XYZ file of C-alpha atoms in Angstrom:
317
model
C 106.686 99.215 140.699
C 110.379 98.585 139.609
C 112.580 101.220 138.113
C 112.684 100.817 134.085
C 111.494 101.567 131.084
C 108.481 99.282 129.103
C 107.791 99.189 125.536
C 104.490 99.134 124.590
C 103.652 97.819 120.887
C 99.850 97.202 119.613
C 99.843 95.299 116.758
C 97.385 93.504 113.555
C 98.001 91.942 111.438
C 102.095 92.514 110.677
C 103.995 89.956 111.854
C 106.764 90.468 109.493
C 107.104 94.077 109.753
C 106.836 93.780 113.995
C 109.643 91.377 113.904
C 111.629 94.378 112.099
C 110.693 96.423 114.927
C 111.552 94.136 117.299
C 114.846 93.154 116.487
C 115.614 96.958 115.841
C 114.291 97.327 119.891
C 117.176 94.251 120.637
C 119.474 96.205 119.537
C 119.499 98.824 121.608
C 122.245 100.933 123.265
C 119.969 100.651 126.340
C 118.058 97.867 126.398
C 114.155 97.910 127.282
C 113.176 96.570 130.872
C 110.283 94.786 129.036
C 108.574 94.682 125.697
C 104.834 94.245 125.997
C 103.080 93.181 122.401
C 99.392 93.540 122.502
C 97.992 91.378 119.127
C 94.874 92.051 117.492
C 95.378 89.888 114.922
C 93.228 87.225 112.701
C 93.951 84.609 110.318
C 92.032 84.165 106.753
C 89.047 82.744 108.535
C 88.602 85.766 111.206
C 89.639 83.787 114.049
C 91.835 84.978 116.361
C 95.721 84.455 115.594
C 98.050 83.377 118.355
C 101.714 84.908 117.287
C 103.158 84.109 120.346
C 105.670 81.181 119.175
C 106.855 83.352 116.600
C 108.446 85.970 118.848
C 109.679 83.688 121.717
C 113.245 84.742 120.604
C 112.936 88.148 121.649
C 114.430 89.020 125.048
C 112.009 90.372 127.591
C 109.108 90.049 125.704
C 105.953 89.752 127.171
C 102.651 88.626 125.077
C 99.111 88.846 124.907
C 96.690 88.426 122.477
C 92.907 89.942 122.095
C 89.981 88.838 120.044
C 88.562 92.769 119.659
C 90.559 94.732 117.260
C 90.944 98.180 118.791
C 94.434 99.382 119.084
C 92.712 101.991 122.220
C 91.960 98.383 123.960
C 95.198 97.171 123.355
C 96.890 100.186 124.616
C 94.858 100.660 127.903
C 96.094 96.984 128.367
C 99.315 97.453 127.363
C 99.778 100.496 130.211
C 97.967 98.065 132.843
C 100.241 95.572 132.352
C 103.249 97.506 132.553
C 105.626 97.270 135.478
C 108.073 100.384 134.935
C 107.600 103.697 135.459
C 108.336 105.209 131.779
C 106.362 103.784 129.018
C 107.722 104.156 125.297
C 104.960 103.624 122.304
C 105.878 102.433 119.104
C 103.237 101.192 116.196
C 104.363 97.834 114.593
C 105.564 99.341 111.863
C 108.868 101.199 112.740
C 112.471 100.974 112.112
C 114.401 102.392 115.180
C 118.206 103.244 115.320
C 120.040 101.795 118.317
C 120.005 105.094 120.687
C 116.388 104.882 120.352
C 115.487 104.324 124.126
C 118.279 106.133 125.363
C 117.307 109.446 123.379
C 114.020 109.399 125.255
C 115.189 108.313 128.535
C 117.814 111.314 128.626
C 114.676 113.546 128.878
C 113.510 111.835 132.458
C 116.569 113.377 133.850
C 114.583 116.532 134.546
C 111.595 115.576 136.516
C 109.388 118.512 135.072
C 109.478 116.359 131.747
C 106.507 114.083 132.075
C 106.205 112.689 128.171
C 108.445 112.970 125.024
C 107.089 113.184 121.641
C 109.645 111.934 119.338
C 110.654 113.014 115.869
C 108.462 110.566 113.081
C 110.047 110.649 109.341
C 108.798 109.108 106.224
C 111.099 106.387 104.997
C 113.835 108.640 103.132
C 112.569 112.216 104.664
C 114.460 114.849 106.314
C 113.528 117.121 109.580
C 112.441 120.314 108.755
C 112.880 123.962 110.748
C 109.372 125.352 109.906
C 106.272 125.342 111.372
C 102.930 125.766 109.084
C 101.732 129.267 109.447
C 98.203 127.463 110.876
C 99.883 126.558 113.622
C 99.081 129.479 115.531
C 95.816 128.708 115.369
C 93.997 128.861 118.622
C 92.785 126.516 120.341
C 93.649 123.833 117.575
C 96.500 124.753 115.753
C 98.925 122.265 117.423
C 97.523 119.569 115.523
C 99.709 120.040 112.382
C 102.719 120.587 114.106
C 105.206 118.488 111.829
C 106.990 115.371 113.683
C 109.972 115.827 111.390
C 110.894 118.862 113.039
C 114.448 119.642 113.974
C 114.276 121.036 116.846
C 113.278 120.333 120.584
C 110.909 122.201 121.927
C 107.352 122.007 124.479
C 104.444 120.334 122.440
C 101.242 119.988 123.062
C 101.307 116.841 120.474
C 102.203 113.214 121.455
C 102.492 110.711 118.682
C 101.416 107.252 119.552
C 103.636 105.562 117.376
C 107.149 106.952 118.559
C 106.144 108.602 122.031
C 106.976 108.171 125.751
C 105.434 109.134 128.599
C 105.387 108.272 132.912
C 102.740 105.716 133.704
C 100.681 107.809 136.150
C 100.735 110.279 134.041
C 98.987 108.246 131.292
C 97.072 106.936 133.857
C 95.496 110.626 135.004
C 94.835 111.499 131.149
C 92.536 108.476 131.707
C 94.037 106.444 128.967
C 93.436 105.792 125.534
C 89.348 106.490 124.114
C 88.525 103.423 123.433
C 85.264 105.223 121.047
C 87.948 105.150 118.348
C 88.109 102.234 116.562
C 90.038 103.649 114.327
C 94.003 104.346 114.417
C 93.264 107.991 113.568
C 93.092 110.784 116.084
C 92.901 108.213 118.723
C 96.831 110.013 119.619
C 95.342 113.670 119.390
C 92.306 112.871 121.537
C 95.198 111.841 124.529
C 97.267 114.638 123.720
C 94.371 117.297 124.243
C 93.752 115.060 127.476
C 97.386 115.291 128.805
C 97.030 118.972 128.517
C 93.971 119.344 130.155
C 95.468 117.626 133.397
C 98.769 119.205 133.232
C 101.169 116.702 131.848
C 104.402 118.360 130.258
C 105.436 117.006 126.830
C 108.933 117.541 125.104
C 109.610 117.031 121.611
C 112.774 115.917 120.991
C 114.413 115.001 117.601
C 116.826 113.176 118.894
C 114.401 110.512 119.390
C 113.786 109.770 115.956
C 112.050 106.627 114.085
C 111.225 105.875 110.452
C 107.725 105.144 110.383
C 106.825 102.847 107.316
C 103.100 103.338 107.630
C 102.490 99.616 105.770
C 99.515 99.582 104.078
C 98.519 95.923 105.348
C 97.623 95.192 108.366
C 96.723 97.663 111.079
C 92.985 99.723 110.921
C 93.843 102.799 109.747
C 90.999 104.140 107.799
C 89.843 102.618 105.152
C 87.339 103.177 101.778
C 84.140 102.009 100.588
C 85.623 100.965 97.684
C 87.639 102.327 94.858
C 85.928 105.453 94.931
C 84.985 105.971 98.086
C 88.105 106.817 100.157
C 85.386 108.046 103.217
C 83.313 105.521 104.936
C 80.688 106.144 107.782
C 83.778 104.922 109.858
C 85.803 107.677 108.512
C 83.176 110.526 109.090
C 82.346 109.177 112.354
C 86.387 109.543 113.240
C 86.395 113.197 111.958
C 83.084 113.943 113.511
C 83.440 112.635 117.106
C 86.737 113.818 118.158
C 85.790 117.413 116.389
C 82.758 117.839 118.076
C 83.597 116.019 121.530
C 87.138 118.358 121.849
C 87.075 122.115 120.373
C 82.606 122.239 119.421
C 81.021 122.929 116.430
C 83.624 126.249 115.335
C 86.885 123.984 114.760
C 84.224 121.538 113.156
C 83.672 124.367 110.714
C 87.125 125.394 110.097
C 88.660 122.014 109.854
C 85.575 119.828 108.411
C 84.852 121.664 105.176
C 88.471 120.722 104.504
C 87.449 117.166 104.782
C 84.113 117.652 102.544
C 85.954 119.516 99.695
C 89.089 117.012 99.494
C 86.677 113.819 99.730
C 83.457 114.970 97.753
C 84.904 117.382 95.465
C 86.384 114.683 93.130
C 86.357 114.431 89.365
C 85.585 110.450 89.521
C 82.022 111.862 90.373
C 81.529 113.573 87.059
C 81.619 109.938 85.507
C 79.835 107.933 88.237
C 77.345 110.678 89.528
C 75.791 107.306 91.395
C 78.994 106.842 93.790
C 78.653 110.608 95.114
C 75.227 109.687 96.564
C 77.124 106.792 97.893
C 79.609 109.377 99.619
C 76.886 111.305 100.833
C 75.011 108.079 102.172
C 78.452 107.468 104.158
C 78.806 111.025 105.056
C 75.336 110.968 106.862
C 75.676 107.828 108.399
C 79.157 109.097 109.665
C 77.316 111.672 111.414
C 74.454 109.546 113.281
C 77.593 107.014 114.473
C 79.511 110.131 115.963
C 76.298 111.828 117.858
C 76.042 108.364 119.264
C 78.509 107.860 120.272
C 79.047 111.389 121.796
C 75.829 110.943 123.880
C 77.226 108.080 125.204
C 80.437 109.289 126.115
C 84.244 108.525 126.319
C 84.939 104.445 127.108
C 88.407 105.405 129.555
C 89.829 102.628 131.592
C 90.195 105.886 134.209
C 88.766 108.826 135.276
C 91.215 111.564 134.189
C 92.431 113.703 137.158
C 95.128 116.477 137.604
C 98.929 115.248 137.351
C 100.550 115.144 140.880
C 104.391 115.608 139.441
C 106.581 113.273 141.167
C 109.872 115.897 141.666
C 112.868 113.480 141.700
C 114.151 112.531 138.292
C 113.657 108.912 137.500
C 116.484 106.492 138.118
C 115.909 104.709 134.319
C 117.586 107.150 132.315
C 121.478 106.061 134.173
């Protein structure tokens, strides 16, 4: 494997908005080594859309195109694919200044740093220097550490859509759960992983990114219907990574959360029928996630414990 740095972008349904990203990743201070665009997307018929053409003017820019959309799948193919040694994610949806790359690169320079997590703002936010007090919460508490914060410090969580890491270190974590079919905690699940096999994440503001979270596209969750902002789907998310990670006492703690902001809703005073409908979802949420629980993680690898390679990588000059 070459020295170099890949970008790895999984994408559906935003062609526009990817293009934005991409030029922003052409104009770079330090250009990437290779851009690898994994497309999920379908035209108005549900056939598979080739994109390909579209993006041939984009330097270094490597395509490929898959009928199944699971953004887990298109990561794990994304990391195979790549032929550098540091890997930087980005969703198709971000605007990226022009020290971008270099601001994570300058972290390889210590070889103890094995992945960055990079600051993530809201299109016209600002960083902030506190941390919610539930953030001491043990074992989960990392989870709502906020990505606009100013200041670098170790993490425990690694954003998927502004995020680096070293190959073989993604590689031990196993890779991306591919049980998630949903863009939503598919990033925590891997950052619990990394832990457990003793990868070392940084978060770093310096590597900052606007992320414009279009509502198009993509498959974040989604509702039943106007109502219904959960659907089995949703539960199913919730459910499975809860249960599969931290057992049934952060399920608790965190999950009655859930119930009172998605049942507890005036709209259900007027149509009493749609909470049954919520409740229908609910339970079918819950049969999806035991399912898939007893059948297991789908990881492209068998996690293992990170052997640190101790020479700083050659990228970052």
């Amino acid at each position: 494997m070459t020295s170099g740095v890949s970008i790895l972008i999984a994408t559906c349904n935003r062609f526009d908005v990817l293009r934005q990203t991409l030029a922003d990743l052409a104009a770079q201070s330090r250009p990437a080594d290779e851009i690898i665009v994994v497309d999920q997307s379908r035209d108005a018929n549900g056939q598979p859309l080739d994109q390909s053409d579209g993006l041939k003017d984009f330097p270094h820019l490597r395509y490929f195109h898959q009928t199944i959309q699971n953004a887990q799948v298109a990561r794990n193919r994304a990391i195979l694919e790549a032929k550098h040694p540091v890997l930087i994610m980005v969703d198709d949806d971000m605007r990226l200044p022009a020290s971008f790359i270099e601001a994570h690169l300058q972290n390889y320079k210590d070889p103890e740093v094995d992945a960055v997590a990079g600051q993530v703002l809201k299109p016209g936010g600002k960083p902030t220097d506190r941390l919610p007090k539930e953030f001491s919460w043990i074992p989960d508490g990392w989870m709502l550490f906020p990505l606009n914060f100013s200041e670098r410090r170790a993490t425990i969580n690694w954003p998927s859509c502004n995020a680096s890491i070293r190959r073989d270190a993604a590689i031990a974590a196993g890779g991306f759960d591919e049980q998630f079919t949903r863009t939503w905690f598919d990033d925590t699940d891997f950052s619990w992983r990394l832990k457990q096999v003793g990868v070392r994440v940084v978060f770093d503001p310096k590597a900052s990114a606007v992320h414009l979270k279009i509502t198009g596209g993509g498959n974040r969750p989604g509702g039943v219907d106007a109502l219904i902002v959960a659907d089995a789907n949703y539960w199913a998310t919730i459910l499975y990574f809860w249960r599969k990670n931290f057992g049934l006492l952060s399920v608790r703690r965190h999950f009655t959360e859930y119930l009172k902001r998605i049942l507890c809703r005036k709209a259900f005073l007027l149509k009493p029928w749609a909470f049954l409908l919520a409740l229908r979802e609910l339970f079918a949420g819950y049969y999806l996630a035991t399912r898939k629980l007893r059948q297991g993680p789908i990881l492209p690898w068998i996690p293992q414990p990170y052997v640190r390679n101790k020479t700083a990588d050659s990228c970052v000059s």
